[in-house]
Short mmCIF file of C-alpha atoms and ligand atoms in Angstrom, two decimals:
data_model
loop_
_atom_site.label_atom_id
_atom_site.label_comp_id
_atom_site.label_asym_id
_atom_site.label_seq_id
_atom_site.Cartn_x
_atom_site.Cartn_y
_atom_site.Cartn_z
CA MET A 1 64.52 167.30 55.80
CA LEU A 2 68.12 168.72 56.16
CA ASP A 3 71.07 166.13 56.11
CA ALA A 4 71.92 165.13 60.04
CA ALA A 5 74.26 167.50 61.96
CA PRO A 6 77.70 165.57 62.07
CA ILE A 7 79.00 164.14 64.83
CA ARG A 8 81.79 166.26 66.23
CA THR A 9 84.66 165.96 68.91
CA ASP A 10 86.38 168.77 67.75
CA TRP A 11 84.39 171.48 68.88
CA THR A 12 86.17 175.02 70.23
CA ARG A 13 85.10 177.45 72.66
CA GLU A 14 84.18 180.08 69.99
CA GLU A 15 81.57 177.94 67.97
CA ALA A 16 80.32 176.80 71.40
CA ASP A 17 80.09 180.47 72.69
CA ALA A 18 78.76 181.57 69.56
CA LEU A 19 76.10 179.09 69.45
CA TYR A 20 74.51 179.75 73.38
CA ASN A 21 74.63 183.21 72.92
CA GLN A 22 72.70 183.39 69.46
CA PRO A 23 69.17 185.17 69.89
CA PHE A 24 66.99 182.81 72.35
CA MET A 25 64.75 181.82 69.17
CA ASP A 26 67.80 180.76 66.77
CA LEU A 27 68.87 178.83 69.53
CA LEU A 28 66.03 176.83 70.11
CA PHE A 29 65.00 176.42 66.20
CA GLN A 30 68.65 174.93 65.57
CA ALA A 31 68.65 172.70 69.00
CA GLN A 32 64.88 170.96 67.82
CA SER A 33 65.96 170.78 64.39
CA VAL A 34 69.26 168.74 65.27
CA HIS A 35 67.22 166.64 67.82
CA ARG A 36 64.90 166.01 65.00
CA GLN A 37 67.51 164.75 62.76
CA HIS A 38 67.99 162.07 65.23
CA PHE A 39 65.33 161.59 67.56
CA ASP A 40 61.62 161.05 67.60
CA PRO A 41 60.87 164.88 69.18
CA ASN A 42 57.81 163.32 71.23
CA GLN A 43 59.59 160.65 73.04
CA VAL A 44 61.25 160.97 76.47
CA GLN A 45 63.15 158.03 78.05
CA LYS A 46 61.97 157.55 82.18
CA SER A 47 65.00 156.65 83.97
CA LYS A 48 64.67 155.22 87.82
CA LEU A 49 67.47 156.06 90.25
CA LEU A 50 67.62 154.00 93.55
CA SER A 51 70.02 155.49 96.31
CA ILE A 52 71.67 152.33 97.11
CA LYS A 53 74.05 153.65 100.20
CA THR A 54 73.01 156.88 101.59
CA GLY A 55 75.70 159.22 103.24
CA GLY A 56 78.43 159.19 104.99
CA CYS A 57 80.31 159.79 101.86
CA PRO A 58 84.33 160.76 102.36
CA GLU A 59 84.46 163.49 99.04
CA ASP A 60 83.26 167.35 99.51
CA CYS A 61 80.77 168.30 96.98
CA ALA A 62 79.70 171.30 98.26
CA TYR A 63 77.12 171.38 96.66
CA CYS A 64 75.59 167.55 98.38
CA SER A 65 74.13 166.38 101.40
CA GLN A 66 75.68 163.06 101.45
CA SER A 67 79.48 164.18 102.70
CA ALA A 68 80.07 163.61 105.64
CA ARG A 69 82.42 167.04 105.28
CA ASN A 70 79.28 169.14 104.85
CA GLY A 71 76.86 170.55 107.74
CA ALA A 72 73.98 168.44 106.07
CA LYS A 73 72.52 166.12 108.49
CA LEU A 74 72.54 162.85 106.74
CA SER A 75 73.45 159.42 108.40
CA ALA A 76 75.41 157.06 106.83
CA ALA A 77 73.73 153.81 106.23
CA LYS A 78 74.94 150.39 104.95
CA LEU A 79 74.85 149.25 100.87
CA ILE A 80 71.44 147.93 100.84
CA GLU A 81 70.57 144.11 100.09
CA VAL A 82 70.49 143.16 96.91
CA GLU A 83 67.06 141.55 97.09
CA ARG A 84 65.78 144.80 98.32
CA VAL A 85 67.11 146.32 95.00
CA ILE A 86 65.61 144.03 92.62
CA ALA A 87 62.23 144.13 94.20
CA GLU A 88 62.01 148.21 93.82
CA ALA A 89 63.39 147.85 89.91
CA ARG A 90 60.57 145.70 89.28
CA LYS A 91 58.35 148.00 90.62
CA ALA A 92 60.13 150.82 88.63
CA LYS A 93 59.65 148.73 85.28
CA ALA A 94 55.37 148.49 86.31
CA GLY A 95 55.82 152.31 85.84
CA GLY A 96 57.23 152.72 82.74
CA ALA A 97 60.89 152.71 83.59
CA THR A 98 63.34 151.47 81.55
CA ARG A 99 66.60 152.22 82.77
CA TYR A 100 67.82 151.57 86.40
CA CYS A 101 70.03 153.53 87.82
CA MET A 102 71.95 152.57 91.07
CA GLY A 103 74.02 155.10 93.22
CA ALA A 104 76.14 155.02 96.12
CA ALA A 105 77.45 157.64 97.89
CA TRP A 106 81.28 156.54 97.51
CA ARG A 107 84.62 158.13 96.55
CA SER A 108 84.73 154.65 95.11
CA PRO A 109 83.68 150.96 95.91
CA LYS A 110 85.16 148.78 98.01
CA GLU A 111 86.69 145.14 97.25
CA ARG A 112 83.96 144.28 99.79
CA ASP A 113 81.38 145.25 97.65
CA MET A 114 81.97 143.77 94.89
CA ASP A 115 79.59 141.01 94.87
CA ALA A 116 76.38 142.62 95.66
CA LEU A 117 76.70 144.95 92.69
CA GLU A 118 77.40 141.86 90.55
CA ALA A 119 73.85 140.60 92.23
CA MET A 120 72.04 144.07 91.97
CA ILE A 121 73.29 144.05 87.56
CA HIS A 122 72.66 140.50 86.93
CA GLY A 123 68.92 141.10 88.71
CA VAL A 124 67.96 143.98 87.38
CA LYS A 125 69.11 143.02 84.11
CA GLU A 126 66.73 139.58 84.18
CA LEU A 127 63.90 142.28 84.72
CA GLY A 128 64.87 143.47 81.06
CA MET A 129 65.76 146.54 82.00
CA GLU A 130 68.71 148.52 81.52
CA THR A 131 71.59 149.22 83.95
CA CYS A 132 73.54 152.03 84.92
CA MET A 133 75.74 152.62 88.17
CA THR A 134 77.00 155.65 89.66
CA LEU A 135 79.84 154.77 92.49
CA GLY A 136 82.68 157.35 92.01
CA MET A 137 86.06 156.63 90.55
CA LEU A 138 86.49 152.93 89.50
CA GLU A 139 90.02 151.04 89.09
CA GLU A 140 90.36 149.38 86.11
CA ASP A 141 89.92 145.76 87.45
CA GLN A 142 86.50 147.06 88.78
CA VAL A 143 85.53 148.55 85.73
CA PHE A 144 86.35 145.00 84.05
CA ARG A 145 84.33 143.34 86.87
CA LEU A 146 81.12 145.95 86.00
CA ARG A 147 81.31 145.02 83.00
CA ASP A 148 81.84 141.42 83.00
CA ALA A 149 78.18 141.51 85.53
CA GLY A 150 76.14 143.23 82.45
CA LEU A 151 76.13 147.02 83.38
CA ASP A 152 74.90 148.90 80.48
CA TYR A 153 76.21 152.40 81.94
CA TYR A 154 78.56 154.19 84.15
CA ASN A 155 77.52 157.63 85.15
CA HIS A 156 80.06 159.90 86.37
CA ASN A 157 79.51 163.82 86.29
CA ILE A 158 82.57 166.28 85.86
CA ASP A 159 79.83 168.60 87.94
CA THR A 160 80.93 171.69 86.04
CA SER A 161 84.14 172.88 84.21
CA GLU A 162 87.70 172.49 84.75
CA ARG A 163 88.14 176.14 85.69
CA TYR A 164 85.31 176.31 88.38
CA TYR A 165 85.78 172.84 89.79
CA LYS A 166 87.75 173.77 92.48
CA GLU A 167 85.65 176.14 93.89
CA ILE A 168 82.93 172.82 94.08
CA ILE A 169 85.45 169.82 95.08
CA THR A 170 88.71 169.62 96.78
CA THR A 171 88.82 165.67 97.20
CA ARG A 172 89.10 164.39 93.82
CA THR A 173 90.55 166.37 90.85
CA PHE A 174 88.28 167.02 87.20
CA ALA A 175 91.70 165.04 85.82
CA ASP A 176 90.40 162.03 87.93
CA ARG A 177 86.70 162.26 86.36
CA ILE A 178 88.05 162.25 83.16
CA ASP A 179 90.42 159.27 84.03
CA THR A 180 87.16 157.50 85.06
CA LEU A 181 85.45 158.15 82.44
CA ASN A 182 87.83 157.05 79.67
CA ARG A 183 88.32 153.90 81.58
CA VAL A 184 84.34 153.05 81.09
CA ARG A 185 84.46 153.57 77.38
CA GLU A 186 87.45 152.01 76.64
CA ALA A 187 85.91 148.72 78.47
CA GLY A 188 83.02 149.11 76.38
CA ILE A 189 80.50 150.63 79.25
CA LYS A 190 78.27 153.62 78.22
CA VAL A 191 79.32 156.31 79.43
CA CYS A 192 76.96 158.82 81.12
CA ALA A 193 78.23 162.21 82.00
CA GLY A 194 76.95 165.54 83.12
CA GLY A 195 76.98 168.31 85.33
CA ILE A 196 74.86 170.86 88.01
CA VAL A 197 74.17 174.67 86.86
CA GLY A 198 73.17 176.91 89.07
CA MET A 199 75.94 176.62 91.61
CA GLY A 200 77.22 180.12 91.05
CA GLU A 201 79.17 179.41 88.01
CA GLN A 202 79.97 182.18 85.20
CA GLN A 203 78.32 181.56 82.00
CA MET A 204 81.67 180.41 80.35
CA ASP A 205 81.89 177.54 83.12
CA ARG A 206 78.75 176.08 81.59
CA ILE A 207 79.66 176.39 78.31
CA ASP A 208 83.09 175.38 79.37
CA MET A 209 81.53 171.85 80.98
CA LEU A 210 78.93 170.97 77.76
CA LEU A 211 82.47 171.72 75.46
CA ALA A 212 84.53 168.88 78.04
CA LEU A 213 82.25 166.15 77.49
CA ALA A 214 81.58 167.17 73.65
CA THR A 215 85.25 167.03 72.88
CA LEU A 216 85.88 163.49 74.70
CA GLU A 217 87.11 161.10 72.23
CA ALA A 218 83.30 159.80 72.15
CA HIS A 219 80.69 161.92 73.14
CA PRO A 220 78.79 160.52 76.78
CA ASP A 221 75.77 158.26 75.62
CA SER A 222 73.35 160.22 78.14
CA VAL A 223 73.97 163.81 79.56
CA PRO A 224 72.20 164.21 82.60
CA VAL A 225 72.25 168.93 82.97
CA ASN A 226 70.99 169.07 86.87
CA MET A 227 69.91 172.27 88.21
CA LEU A 228 71.19 172.97 91.56
CA ILE A 229 68.89 172.31 94.19
CA PRO A 230 70.21 174.20 97.34
CA ILE A 231 70.59 172.12 100.06
CA PRO A 232 70.70 173.83 104.33
CA ASP A 233 73.88 173.57 105.82
CA THR A 234 75.77 172.93 102.55
CA PRO A 235 78.12 175.61 101.35
CA LEU A 236 76.03 175.90 98.71
CA ALA A 237 72.89 176.56 100.37
CA ASP A 238 72.34 180.53 100.01
CA VAL A 239 73.37 180.57 96.03
CA ALA A 240 71.45 182.95 93.69
CA LYS A 241 69.38 181.12 91.23
CA LEU A 242 69.86 180.74 87.77
CA ASP A 243 67.91 182.35 85.11
CA PRO A 244 65.62 179.72 84.07
CA ILE A 245 66.25 180.81 80.44
CA GLU A 246 69.96 180.50 80.99
CA PHE A 247 69.12 176.49 81.58
CA VAL A 248 67.15 176.30 78.73
CA ARG A 249 70.03 177.97 76.64
CA THR A 250 72.36 175.27 78.41
CA ILE A 251 70.35 172.16 77.46
CA ALA A 252 69.58 173.60 74.16
CA LEU A 253 73.95 173.62 73.77
CA ALA A 254 74.19 170.34 75.02
CA ARG A 255 71.75 168.95 72.27
CA ILE A 256 73.80 170.99 69.57
CA LEU A 257 77.05 169.71 70.52
CA MET A 258 76.35 166.07 71.26
CA PRO A 259 73.42 165.40 68.89
CA LYS A 260 72.82 161.77 69.32
CA SER A 261 73.29 161.61 73.34
CA HIS A 262 70.07 161.68 75.64
CA VAL A 263 69.87 164.79 77.60
CA ARG A 264 68.65 163.99 80.53
CA LEU A 265 66.89 166.71 82.89
CA SER A 266 67.55 165.76 85.79
CA ALA A 267 67.68 166.94 89.61
CA GLY A 268 66.18 170.15 90.07
CA ARG A 269 62.61 169.54 88.07
CA THR A 270 60.53 170.39 91.40
CA ASP A 271 61.67 173.68 91.19
CA MET A 272 60.30 174.12 87.51
CA THR A 273 57.20 175.04 86.09
CA ASP A 274 55.16 172.78 83.11
CA GLU A 275 56.32 175.26 81.00
CA LEU A 276 59.74 175.40 81.53
CA GLN A 277 59.91 171.54 81.57
CA ALA A 278 58.38 172.05 78.00
CA MET A 279 60.79 174.54 76.65
CA CYS A 280 63.47 172.13 77.81
CA PHE A 281 62.12 168.87 75.93
CA PHE A 282 61.68 171.21 73.00
CA ALA A 283 65.90 172.16 73.43
CA GLY A 284 66.51 168.86 73.11
CA ALA A 285 66.14 167.47 76.18
CA ASN A 286 64.77 163.70 75.63
CA SER A 287 65.06 161.94 79.16
CA ILE A 288 64.21 162.74 82.72
CA PHE A 289 64.21 160.41 85.97
CA VAL A 290 60.78 159.62 87.50
CA GLY A 291 59.85 158.92 91.24
CA ASP A 292 59.50 161.41 94.00
CA THR A 293 63.38 161.37 95.13
CA LEU A 294 66.29 161.45 93.19
CA LEU A 295 69.14 160.18 95.63
CA THR A 296 68.07 162.22 98.60
CA ALA A 297 66.55 165.33 96.92
CA ASP A 298 62.75 165.75 95.89
CA ASN A 299 61.52 164.95 92.63
CA PRO A 300 58.15 165.24 90.90
CA GLU A 301 55.22 162.67 91.75
CA GLU A 302 55.32 160.10 88.62
CA ASP A 303 51.29 161.45 88.32
CA SER A 304 52.35 165.00 87.51
CA ASP A 305 55.17 163.71 85.26
CA GLN A 306 52.72 161.63 83.17
CA ALA A 307 50.55 164.42 82.95
CA LEU A 308 52.62 166.60 81.25
CA PHE A 309 53.51 164.16 78.99
CA ASP A 310 49.68 163.66 78.13
CA ARG A 311 49.35 167.69 78.15
CA LEU A 312 52.44 167.73 75.75
CA GLY A 313 51.62 164.55 73.57
CA ILE A 314 55.31 163.19 74.71
CA GLN A 315 55.06 159.38 74.82
CA ALA A 316 57.89 157.32 76.82
CA MET A 317 60.38 155.15 75.03
CA ALA A 318 59.35 151.83 75.12
CA VAL A 319 62.08 149.49 76.99
CA GLY A 320 64.84 148.45 74.60
CA CYS A 321 64.61 151.27 72.67
CA ASP A 322 66.41 154.29 72.23
CA GLY A 323 64.77 156.91 71.04
CA SER A 324 66.82 157.51 68.03
CA ARG A 325 66.09 157.48 64.33
S1 SF4 B 1 78.53 163.84 95.28
FE1 SF4 B 1 78.83 161.71 95.04
S2 SF4 B 1 81.38 162.08 95.60
FE2 SF4 B 1 80.42 163.78 96.01
S3 SF4 B 1 79.94 164.12 98.34
FE3 SF4 B 1 77.56 163.56 97.34
S4 SF4 B 1 77.65 161.12 97.57
FE4 SF4 B 1 79.89 161.96 97.81
#
């Protein structure tokens, strides 16, 4: 067995560019080799995502149907009840999910919501599941409250490269996002941070997005890579589809730059063939969201995920197992 690839946070643009653009077979071989040094290649983590507060978001993320500023017609709902969150988590656990992610369409949480958020964390943890939340930007005291309630992971995506960011969001900056990620990590909550590809960005933006994550003080524990689902009436409704080979290259680069992170195949799986998903697993993706909706977007049925796992000989990671070697 080869020596384990070192965990580096000093990757350069030139290195990342050369890795991404090497011949495809060499890239896949390298990514799979790195993957095997740190993970069981036949295990994939299943996470479940629930929208705990849908629509009416004041941010203007161009890809999102939940933004009140986009033309998409999704009405705003209130934060859902704690009991309902826990009941849904129980069902997700019965379906094999080990991590429960709760997402709210907010710029940041309000003080009046904190008690309910803490109760959700307690309730889901009591089921023996890992907890993750995505609530927008966080102030330091909010980070501490969520940590003290037992939150395991906080998701905050950087979305794209710093260069392309202003084409996608104008209501908060790339630096705001990095600040929240740093606060979360410094407080001892594990970080989940990734982005979206296929938003009309250039190849260098996909590389720079991953480089921004891989050169943080510590790599995110989870790196979700989403393929844009173009939503009617949003500014990105008619954006040209990304070449799937570019998507696989993005997954492979994420695996090589961040060898010990869970690379999650996130939104966009409904538009991917089984063969493309299999290639993504070979390139180092080892986490998926299960369930037929992802916040407001479609996701494959759990039966079809299980059928694919069976055909590929993949097993779901067990509760409490991070799949790493
Ligand atoms: S992605 Fe999140 S922050 Fe952006 S508009 Fe949608 S819900 Fe709001």
